[in-house]
Amino acid sequence: MHAVRSRPSGPHVVSLILALVPVLLVVGIVAIIVAEALPAMREVGLPVLFSTKFSNRFSGTWTRGEYGLLPSLWGTVLIACVAMALAFPVSLAMGVFITESPWAWPARVLETIVALFAGIPPILYGFMALLVAKAFMQTNFTGVGLPQEAIQALPGLPPWNPRILPRENSVLLGGVLLALLIIPFIAPLILDALRNVPQSLVEGSLALGANRWLTLRRIIVPSALPGIMSAVTLGILKAVGDVMVVAFAVGMLAESMPAPLWDPFEATTPLTGAAAGLLGGMLDGGITAAPPLDRTVAFFAGLMLLVLAFAILGLASYLQRLVLRRMTP
Amino acid sequence: MSAAARQGLRSGRSAAQTKSKAGRGTRSLIQVLAGLAGLVALGCVIAGPVILLNPGAEAAALPLLGFLCVLCQGLWMGLYLEGRDGAWRAAAIAAAAFGAILLLGALPLFVTGLQLNAVIRHSVFSALLLFCVGMPALALGLLHGFGGTPHAEDISHYPLIVAPVLLTVAVYFALIAKILADGLPGLHWNLVSTAFSDLTWPTKGFMSDGWPYWYFNPIQNAGLLNHLKGTLNLMALTCLIAAPFGIGAGLYLAEYGQGRTGQTIRLSVSMLRGFSLLILGLAAFSVATATFSSPVARIFNGYYYDSFGEVQTSQGGSFITGALVLALLVIPVITRSTEEGCRALPPDLKEGSLALGASETRTLRRVVLPWALPNIVTGLILSAAEAAGSVAVIMLIAGRGQYGAGLTQQVTSLAYFIYDSQFGNLGFQKIMKPYQGTAAVLLLVLTMGLGMVALLIKRWLARRFRGA
């Protein structure tokens, strides 16, 4: 199709023009986010934005000018860790189940089921959080049917602390549902990576007397590592960027850092939830309802998300190159 | 790999069988012990999730762990006396089970030192312990129950693969069943055929002496009609907007995308997919506020007639704005599927067409695009499902849909309704909260149905257009 190099053909030009539109749109979106986030740096200031006190007009005690986004950033890290810690082993097990199953039909059934589950929208996972997990958490994590006063009267308990009050929202709950959301997306990618391992390597390993488990551990998974890594990167990006599960299962307000930093039972909302809570949207009287400072801080949270996503992508591609270089001496 | 497996590897299965003839007594004792330990461990693994779901069953944890502890100690002694590797594993599992029993016994009813936001019950700990101790014990029992050969090592790792998969699939099905059980009873024809409204409308009334007067008549209807219409609107409009760009980009990447331009386009398309949905939502919000007091507000913000018959601009975005931003979300889907379809074309067909004198345009239209059609259609269906299901993109501009679902009215959809009825204002919640589950069922059926149709239609179109 490159017969005439000097003058590109008609379809070439048309498809190029159509294909350049997404590029322009990406540039435009980044420009919008940056332009709307700049006033936050100027008027609120970076020291305030990176402090640990946060409150918006929906919180119980609203102090103007508390725009610390550090708790939300930490919440993003926490929920991504919880979600990936659950989703990655299960997805890997699914991939291994499908490739190594001695019978064909369970593998085919599982593959179809996972492909169908990939179509469930995030809002339904949020609704599941509401429906099942909250009820479950309430019965399992909120004392033994004791009233609050009785719990408070127990010896060894610190003086009244709202943190100990039963609250069904938590990073753990959000992480579990996010894991359910992520699994159908990364399991097929891991499966592809496992399938693309050259058959000669596997057969060589088996012929040398290794059993299937050893072959899996020492040959198949290490050879599929670059593919598995890109799948994990995608999963992390999905966990970092999700809004709906977070809104339903964790909430939209991260007021301070969790008390032990790693505590997954706190409702430390990620950046996405904090930004959505600041803007409010139609829930809060429409697009002009949010005060200008709230609005620009929300866009600053969006900018932080963008930077975080770029950092994750960059780190992942660096690690991937490292692994590839070690695999091909 | 353990030494036992290595030994078995060297001698093979036949050697193991001959050896079993020689030392039948001790071997069968070890196998019996291993089988028992495996059975109890299986019980532990099953009991873990059961206890998690039914806290009353936690009383089974202590006896199960005790049995496991005793059996693993017996296995350890047997393996140790026979001088076989794996004894330390049995000892470790027995020690872990013993420690678990002690921990469960000594655990206070309330754990507050961790600053947990709720008090964790015994059941969660016992479930975790049963599962964590039971899995390795099950593997060990299988390994020595099958004679410690390399094949037995394979078998001993089956639970490690099968248990997470089965548990996860069970959780999915349980959650979907819960949604259906919650929403199906509320599904009624009236709900789907009437539109939500919560208005006060000026109405003319007459007093007893015939004197007319005006009063504000509250009109409250519960219904999902406009949300349903809006979902269909969004699906169609998004696909319509995204299709040319997605298909064009896919064609370009497959046919001419080797150079630097192709790399840039590929990067930006994958970045559109990597963006958080919130970024797109913020962009939609920004566009909607920018057009709010401009002459194009009627198109991009939507309008409605208030109860005095005057035109008001919506405090949000119209279906056109929503679909424009949703198109950004689905362009990568269409691009990827188109590119895949074009790449799957055997080069002979294209070269044959070109060699017979067909122009490039003609080849593209008659050979390449028909071949890629199954993939393109699948991509379009999947992107329609995505447009129906994504809330985060439109949640900052969407409304309640009480003024209709025309293209220049405020955007709304079933998925947004679920969000709105949870966090929206109290009046709305009072009318519509009972139907949240029904909307969830409708959305679930819609998206999963579209996914199933995509799977089937891909197969059918491939047979039709590729003769495969």
CSV table of N, CA, C and O in Angstrom, one decimal, chain B residues 176-272:
chain,number,residue,atom,x,y,z
B,176,ILE,N,-24.8,-11.5,42.4
B,176,ILE,CA,-25.7,-11.3,41.4
B,176,ILE,C,-27.1,-11.8,41.8
B,176,ILE,O,-28.2,-11.1,41.6
B,177,ALA,N,-27.1,-13.0,42.5
B,177,ALA,CA,-28.4,-13.5,43.0
B,177,ALA,C,-29.0,-12.5,43.9
B,177,ALA,O,-30.3,-12.3,44.0
B,178,LYS,N,-28.2,-11.9,44.8
B,178,LYS,CA,-28.7,-10.9,45.8
B,178,LYS,C,-29.3,-9.8,45.1
B,178,LYS,O,-30.4,-9.3,45.5
B,179,ILE,N,-28.7,-9.2,44.0
B,179,ILE,CA,-29.2,-8.1,43.3
B,179,ILE,C,-30.6,-8.5,42.7
B,179,ILE,O,-31.6,-7.8,42.8
B,180,LEU,N,-30.6,-9.7,42.1
B,180,LEU,CA,-31.9,-10.1,41.5
B,180,LEU,C,-33.0,-10.3,42.5
B,180,LEU,O,-34.1,-9.8,42.3
B,181,ALA,N,-32.6,-10.9,43.7
B,181,ALA,CA,-33.6,-11.1,44.7
B,181,ALA,C,-34.1,-9.7,45.2
B,181,ALA,O,-35.3,-9.6,45.7
B,182,ASP,N,-33.2,-8.7,45.2
B,182,ASP,CA,-33.6,-7.4,45.8
B,182,ASP,C,-34.5,-6.7,44.8
B,182,ASP,O,-35.4,-6.0,45.2
B,183,GLY,N,-34.2,-6.8,43.5
B,183,GLY,CA,-34.8,-5.9,42.5
B,183,GLY,C,-36.0,-6.5,41.8
B,183,GLY,O,-36.9,-5.8,41.4
B,184,LEU,N,-36.0,-7.8,41.6
B,184,LEU,CA,-37.1,-8.4,40.8
B,184,LEU,C,-38.5,-8.2,41.3
B,184,LEU,O,-39.4,-7.9,40.5
B,185,PRO,N,-38.7,-8.3,42.7
B,185,PRO,CA,-40.1,-8.1,43.2
B,185,PRO,C,-40.7,-6.8,42.8
B,185,PRO,O,-41.9,-6.6,42.7
B,186,GLY,N,-39.8,-5.8,42.7
B,186,GLY,CA,-40.3,-4.4,42.4
B,186,GLY,C,-40.6,-4.1,41.0
B,186,GLY,O,-41.1,-3.1,40.6
B,187,LEU,N,-40.2,-5.1,40.1
B,187,LEU,CA,-40.3,-4.8,38.7
B,187,LEU,C,-41.8,-4.9,38.3
B,187,LEU,O,-42.5,-5.9,38.5
B,188,HIS,N,-42.3,-3.8,37.7
B,188,HIS,CA,-43.7,-3.8,37.3
B,188,HIS,C,-43.9,-2.9,36.1
B,188,HIS,O,-43.1,-2.0,35.9
B,189,TRP,N,-44.9,-3.2,35.3
B,189,TRP,CA,-45.0,-2.5,34.0
B,189,TRP,C,-45.2,-1.0,34.2
B,189,TRP,O,-44.6,-0.2,33.5
B,190,ASN,N,-45.9,-0.7,35.3
B,190,ASN,CA,-46.2,0.7,35.5
B,190,ASN,C,-44.9,1.5,35.8
B,190,ASN,O,-44.8,2.7,35.4
B,191,LEU,N,-44.0,0.8,36.5
B,191,LEU,CA,-42.7,1.5,36.8
B,191,LEU,C,-41.9,1.8,35.6
B,191,LEU,O,-41.3,2.9,35.5
B,192,VAL,N,-42.0,0.9,34.6
B,192,VAL,CA,-41.2,1.1,33.4
B,192,VAL,C,-41.9,2.0,32.4
B,192,VAL,O,-41.2,2.7,31.6
B,193,SER,N,-43.2,2.2,32.6
B,193,SER,CA,-43.9,3.0,31.5
B,193,SER,C,-44.3,4.4,32.0
B,193,SER,O,-44.9,5.1,31.2
B,194,THR,N,-44.0,4.7,33.3
B,194,THR,CA,-44.2,6.1,33.7
B,194,THR,C,-42.9,6.8,34.0
B,194,THR,O,-41.9,6.1,34.3
B,195,ALA,N,-42.9,8.1,33.8
B,195,ALA,CA,-41.7,8.9,34.1
B,195,ALA,C,-41.7,9.4,35.5
B,195,ALA,O,-42.8,9.8,36.0
B,196,PHE,N,-40.6,9.6,36.1
B,196,PHE,CA,-40.5,10.2,37.4
B,196,PHE,C,-40.8,11.7,37.3
B,196,PHE,O,-40.4,12.3,36.4
B,197,SER,N,-41.6,12.1,38.2
B,197,SER,CA,-41.8,13.6,38.3
B,197,SER,C,-42.0,14.0,39.8
B,197,SER,O,-42.7,13.2,40.5
B,198,ASP,N,-41.5,15.1,40.1
B,198,ASP,CA,-41.8,15.7,41.4
B,198,ASP,C,-41.9,17.2,41.3
B,198,ASP,O,-41.0,17.9,41.5
B,199,LEU,N,-43.0,17.6,40.8
B,199,LEU,CA,-43.2,19.0,40.4
B,199,LEU,C,-44.4,19.6,41.1
B,199,LEU,O,-45.3,18.8,41.6
B,200,THR,N,-44.5,20.9,41.2
B,200,THR,CA,-45.8,21.5,41.5
B,200,THR,C,-46.2,22.3,40.3
B,200,THR,O,-45.5,23.0,39.7
B,201,TRP,N,-47.4,22.0,39.9
B,201,TRP,CA,-48.0,22.5,38.6
B,201,TRP,C,-49.1,23.4,38.9
B,201,TRP,O,-50.0,23.1,39.7
B,202,PRO,N,-49.2,24.6,38.4
B,202,PRO,CA,-50.3,25.5,38.6
B,202,PRO,C,-51.6,25.0,38.0
B,202,PRO,O,-51.6,24.6,36.8
B,203,THR,N,-52.6,24.8,38.8
B,203,THR,CA,-53.8,24.2,38.4
B,203,THR,C,-55.0,25.1,38.7
B,203,THR,O,-55.0,25.7,39.8
B,204,LYS,N,-56.0,25.1,37.8
B,204,LYS,CA,-57.2,25.9,38.0
B,204,LYS,C,-58.2,25.2,38.8
B,204,LYS,O,-58.5,24.0,38.4
B,205,GLY,N,-58.7,25.7,39.9
B,205,GLY,CA,-59.8,25.1,40.6
B,205,GLY,C,-61.0,26.0,40.8
B,205,GLY,O,-60.9,27.2,40.4
B,206,PHE,N,-62.1,25.4,41.2
B,206,PHE,CA,-63.3,26.3,41.4
B,206,PHE,C,-63.8,26.1,42.8
B,206,PHE,O,-63.8,25.0,43.3
B,207,MET,N,-64.1,27.3,43.4
B,207,MET,CA,-64.7,27.2,44.7
B,207,MET,C,-66.2,26.8,44.6
B,207,MET,O,-66.7,26.7,43.5
B,208,SER,N,-66.8,26.6,45.7
B,208,SER,CA,-68.1,26.1,45.7
B,208,SER,C,-69.1,27.0,45.1
B,208,SER,O,-70.1,26.6,44.5
B,209,ASP,N,-68.8,28.3,45.1
B,209,ASP,CA,-69.7,29.3,44.5
B,209,ASP,C,-69.3,29.6,43.0
B,209,ASP,O,-69.8,30.5,42.4
B,210,GLY,N,-68.4,28.7,42.4
B,210,GLY,CA,-68.1,28.9,41.0
B,210,GLY,C,-67.0,29.8,40.8
B,210,GLY,O,-66.6,30.1,39.6
B,211,TRP,N,-66.4,30.5,41.8
B,211,TRP,CA,-65.3,31.4,41.6
B,211,TRP,C,-64.0,30.7,41.3
B,211,TRP,O,-63.6,29.8,42.1
B,212,PRO,N,-63.3,31.0,40.2
B,212,PRO,CA,-62.1,30.2,39.9
B,212,PRO,C,-60.9,30.7,40.8
B,212,PRO,O,-60.8,31.9,41.1
B,213,TYR,N,-60.0,29.8,41.0
B,213,TYR,CA,-58.7,30.2,41.7
B,213,TYR,C,-57.6,29.2,41.2
B,213,TYR,O,-57.9,28.2,40.7
B,214,TRP,N,-56.4,29.7,41.4
B,214,TRP,CA,-55.2,28.9,41.0
B,214,TRP,C,-54.5,28.3,42.2
B,214,TRP,O,-54.4,29.0,43.2
B,215,TYR,N,-54.1,27.1,42.1
B,215,TYR,CA,-53.3,26.5,43.2
B,215,TYR,C,-52.2,25.7,42.6
B,215,TYR,O,-52.3,25.3,41.5
B,216,PHE,N,-51.2,25.4,43.4
B,216,PHE,CA,-50.0,24.6,43.0
B,216,PHE,C,-50.3,23.1,43.3
B,216,PHE,O,-50.4,22.8,44.5
B,217,ASN,N,-50.4,22.3,42.3
B,217,ASN,CA,-50.8,20.9,42.5
B,217,ASN,C,-49.5,20.1,42.4
B,217,ASN,O,-48.8,20.1,41.4
B,218,PRO,N,-49.2,19.4,43.5
B,218,PRO,CA,-48.0,18.6,43.4
B,218,PRO,C,-48.2,17.3,42.6
B,218,PRO,O,-49.2,16.6,42.8
B,219,ILE,N,-47.3,17.1,41.7
B,219,ILE,CA,-47.4,15.9,40.8
B,219,ILE,C,-46.2,15.0,41.1
B,219,ILE,O,-45.1,15.4,40.8
B,220,GLN,N,-46.5,13.9,41.8
B,220,GLN,CA,-45.4,13.0,42.2
B,220,GLN,C,-45.6,11.7,41.5
B,220,GLN,O,-46.7,11.0,41.8
B,221,ASN,N,-44.7,11.3,40.7
B,221,ASN,CA,-44.8,9.9,40.1
B,221,ASN,C,-43.5,9.2,40.2
B,221,ASN,O,-42.4,9.8,40.1
B,222,ALA,N,-43.6,7.9,40.6
B,222,ALA,CA,-42.4,7.1,40.6
B,222,ALA,C,-42.4,6.3,39.3
B,222,ALA,O,-43.3,5.7,38.9
B,223,GLY,N,-41.2,6.4,38.6
B,223,GLY,CA,-41.1,5.7,37.3
B,223,GLY,C,-39.8,5.8,36.8
B,223,GLY,O,-39.0,6.7,37.1
B,224,LEU,N,-39.5,4.9,35.9
B,224,LEU,CA,-38.1,4.9,35.3
B,224,LEU,C,-38.1,5.1,33.8
B,224,LEU,O,-37.1,4.9,33.2
B,225,LEU,N,-39.2,5.6,33.3
B,225,LEU,CA,-39.3,5.7,31.8
B,225,LEU,C,-38.2,6.6,31.2
B,225,LEU,O,-37.5,6.2,30.3
B,226,ASN,N,-38.1,7.8,31.8
B,226,ASN,CA,-37.1,8.7,31.2
B,226,ASN,C,-35.7,8.2,31.4
B,226,ASN,O,-34.8,8.4,30.6
B,227,HIS,N,-35.4,7.5,32.5
B,227,HIS,CA,-34.1,6.9,32.7
B,227,HIS,C,-33.8,5.9,31.7
B,227,HIS,O,-32.7,5.8,31.2
B,228,LEU,N,-34.8,5.0,31.4
B,228,LEU,CA,-34.6,4.0,30.4
B,228,LEU,C,-34.4,4.6,29.0
B,228,LEU,O,-33.4,4.3,28.3
B,229,LYS,N,-35.2,5.6,28.7
B,229,LYS,CA,-35.1,6.3,27.4
B,229,LYS,C,-33.7,6.9,27.3
B,229,LYS,O,-33.0,6.9,26.3
B,230,GLY,N,-33.3,7.6,28.4
B,230,GLY,CA,-32.0,8.2,28.5
B,230,GLY,C,-30.9,7.3,28.3
B,230,GLY,O,-29.9,7.6,27.6
B,231,THR,N,-31.0,6.1,28.9
B,231,THR,CA,-29.9,5.1,28.7
B,231,THR,C,-29.8,4.7,27.2
B,231,THR,O,-28.7,4.7,26.6
B,232,LEU,N,-31.0,4.5,26.6
B,232,LEU,CA,-30.9,4.1,25.1
B,232,LEU,C,-30.3,5.3,24.3
B,232,LEU,O,-29.5,5.0,23.4
B,233,ASN,N,-30.8,6.5,24.6
B,233,ASN,CA,-30.2,7.7,24.0
B,233,ASN,C,-28.7,7.7,24.0
B,233,ASN,O,-28.0,7.9,23.0
B,234,LEU,N,-28.2,7.5,25.3
B,234,LEU,CA,-26.8,7.6,25.5
B,234,LEU,C,-26.1,6.6,24.7
B,234,LEU,O,-25.0,6.8,24.1
B,235,MET,N,-26.6,5.3,24.7
B,235,MET,CA,-26.0,4.2,24.0
B,235,MET,C,-25.9,4.6,22.5
B,235,MET,O,-24.8,4.5,21.9
B,236,ALA,N,-27.0,5.0,21.9
B,236,ALA,CA,-27.0,5.2,20.5
B,236,ALA,C,-26.1,6.4,20.1
B,236,ALA,O,-25.3,6.3,19.2
B,237,LEU,N,-26.3,7.5,20.9
B,237,LEU,CA,-25.5,8.7,20.5
B,237,LEU,C,-24.0,8.5,20.7
B,237,LEU,O,-23.2,9.0,19.8
B,238,THR,N,-23.6,7.8,21.8
B,238,THR,CA,-22.2,7.6,22.0
B,238,THR,C,-21.6,6.8,20.9
B,238,THR,O,-20.5,7.1,20.4
B,239,CYS,N,-22.3,5.7,20.5
B,239,CYS,CA,-21.8,4.9,19.4
B,239,CYS,C,-21.7,5.7,18.1
B,239,CYS,O,-20.7,5.6,17.4
B,240,LEU,N,-22.7,6.5,17.9
B,240,LEU,CA,-22.7,7.3,16.6
B,240,LEU,C,-21.5,8.2,16.6
B,240,LEU,O,-20.9,8.4,15.6
B,241,ILE,N,-21.3,8.9,17.7
B,241,ILE,CA,-20.2,9.9,17.7
B,241,ILE,C,-18.8,9.1,17.7
B,241,ILE,O,-17.9,9.6,17.0
B,242,ALA,N,-18.7,8.0,18.4
B,242,ALA,CA,-17.4,7.4,18.6
B,242,ALA,C,-17.0,6.6,17.4
B,242,ALA,O,-15.8,6.4,17.1
B,243,ALA,N,-18.0,6.0,16.7
B,243,ALA,CA,-17.7,5.1,15.6
B,243,ALA,C,-16.7,5.6,14.6
B,243,ALA,O,-15.7,4.9,14.3
B,244,PRO,N,-17.0,6.8,13.9
B,244,PRO,CA,-16.1,7.2,12.9
B,244,PRO,C,-14.6,7.3,13.3
B,244,PRO,O,-13.7,6.8,12.7
B,245,PHE,N,-14.5,7.9,14.5
B,245,PHE,CA,-13.1,8.2,15.0
B,245,PHE,C,-12.4,6.9,15.4
B,245,PHE,O,-11.3,6.6,15.1
B,246,GLY,N,-13.2,6.0,16.1
B,246,GLY,CA,-12.7,4.7,16.5
B,246,GLY,C,-12.3,3.9,15.3
B,246,GLY,O,-11.1,3.3,15.3
B,247,ILE,N,-13.2,3.8,14.4
B,247,ILE,CA,-12.9,2.9,13.2
B,247,ILE,C,-11.7,3.5,12.4
B,247,ILE,O,-10.8,2.8,11.9
B,248,GLY,N,-11.7,4.9,12.2
B,248,GLY,CA,-10.7,5.5,11.5
B,248,GLY,C,-9.3,5.3,12.1
B,248,GLY,O,-8.3,4.9,11.5
B,249,ALA,N,-9.3,5.5,13.5
B,249,ALA,CA,-8.0,5.3,14.2
B,249,ALA,C,-7.6,3.8,14.1
B,249,ALA,O,-6.4,3.5,13.8
B,250,GLY,N,-8.5,2.9,14.2
B,250,GLY,CA,-8.1,1.5,14.1
B,250,GLY,C,-7.6,1.1,12.7
B,250,GLY,O,-6.6,0.5,12.6
B,251,LEU,N,-8.3,1.6,11.7
B,251,LEU,CA,-7.8,1.4,10.3
B,251,LEU,C,-6.4,2.0,10.1
B,251,LEU,O,-5.5,1.3,9.6
B,252,TYR,N,-6.2,3.2,10.6
B,252,TYR,CA,-4.9,3.9,10.4
B,252,TYR,C,-3.8,3.1,11.1
B,252,TYR,O,-2.7,2.8,10.5
B,253,LEU,N,-4.1,2.6,12.3
B,253,LEU,CA,-3.1,1.9,13.1
B,253,LEU,C,-2.7,0.6,12.4
B,253,LEU,O,-1.6,0.1,12.4
B,254,ALA,N,-3.8,-0.1,11.9
B,254,ALA,CA,-3.5,-1.4,11.3
B,254,ALA,C,-2.8,-1.3,9.9
B,254,ALA,O,-1.9,-2.1,9.6
B,255,GLU,N,-3.2,-0.2,9.1
B,255,GLU,CA,-2.7,-0.2,7.7
B,255,GLU,C,-1.4,0.7,7.6
B,255,GLU,O,-0.5,0.3,6.9
B,256,TYR,N,-1.4,1.8,8.3
B,256,TYR,CA,-0.3,2.8,8.1
B,256,TYR,C,0.4,3.1,9.4
B,256,TYR,O,1.3,4.0,9.4
B,257,GLY,N,0.1,2.4,10.4
B,257,GLY,CA,0.6,2.8,11.8
B,257,GLY,C,2.0,2.4,12.2
B,257,GLY,O,2.2,2.2,13.4
B,258,GLN,N,2.9,2.2,11.2
B,258,GLN,CA,4.2,1.7,11.7
B,258,GLN,C,5.1,2.9,12.1
B,258,GLN,O,6.0,2.7,12.9
B,259,GLY,N,4.8,4.1,11.6
B,259,GLY,CA,5.8,5.2,11.9
B,259,GLY,C,5.6,5.9,13.2
B,259,GLY,O,5.0,5.3,14.1
B,260,ARG,N,6.1,7.1,13.3
B,260,ARG,CA,6.1,7.8,14.5
B,260,ARG,C,4.7,8.3,14.8
B,260,ARG,O,4.2,8.3,16.0
B,261,THR,N,4.0,8.7,13.8
B,261,THR,CA,2.6,9.2,14.0
B,261,THR,C,1.8,8.0,14.6
B,261,THR,O,1.0,8.3,15.5
B,262,GLY,N,1.9,6.8,14.1
B,262,GLY,CA,1.2,5.7,14.6
B,262,GLY,C,1.5,5.5,16.0
B,262,GLY,O,0.6,5.2,16.8
B,263,GLN,N,2.8,5.6,16.4
B,263,GLN,CA,3.1,5.4,17.8
B,263,GLN,C,2.4,6.5,18.7
B,263,GLN,O,1.8,6.1,19.8
B,264,THR,N,2.4,7.7,18.2
B,264,THR,CA,1.7,8.8,19.0
B,264,THR,C,0.2,8.5,19.2
B,264,THR,O,-0.3,8.6,20.3
B,265,ILE,N,-0.4,8.0,18.1
B,265,ILE,CA,-1.8,7.8,18.1
B,265,ILE,C,-2.1,6.6,19.1
B,265,ILE,O,-3.0,6.6,19.9
B,266,ARG,N,-1.3,5.5,19.0
B,266,ARG,CA,-1.4,4.4,19.8
B,266,ARG,C,-1.3,4.8,21.3
B,266,ARG,O,-2.1,4.4,22.1
B,267,LEU,N,-0.3,5.6,21.6
B,267,LEU,CA,-0.1,6.0,23.0
B,267,LEU,C,-1.3,6.8,23.5
B,267,LEU,O,-1.8,6.6,24.6
B,268,SER,N,-1.8,7.7,22.6
B,268,SER,CA,-2.9,8.6,23.2
B,268,SER,C,-4.2,7.8,23.3
B,268,SER,O,-4.9,8.0,24.2
B,269,VAL,N,-4.4,6.8,22.4
B,269,VAL,CA,-5.6,6.0,22.6
B,269,VAL,C,-5.5,5.1,23.8
B,269,VAL,O,-6.4,5.0,24.6
B,270,SER,N,-4.3,4.6,24.1
B,270,SER,CA,-4.2,3.8,25.3
B,270,SER,C,-4.3,4.7,26.6
B,270,SER,O,-4.7,4.3,27.6
B,271,MET,N,-3.8,6.0,26.4
B,271,MET,CA,-4.0,6.9,27.6
B,271,MET,C,-5.4,7.2,27.8
B,271,MET,O,-5.8,7.3,29.0
B,272,LEU,N,-6.2,7.4,26.8
B,272,LEU,CA,-7.7,7.6,27.0
B,272,LEU,C,-8.2,6.5,27.9
B,272,LEU,O,-9.1,6.7,28.7
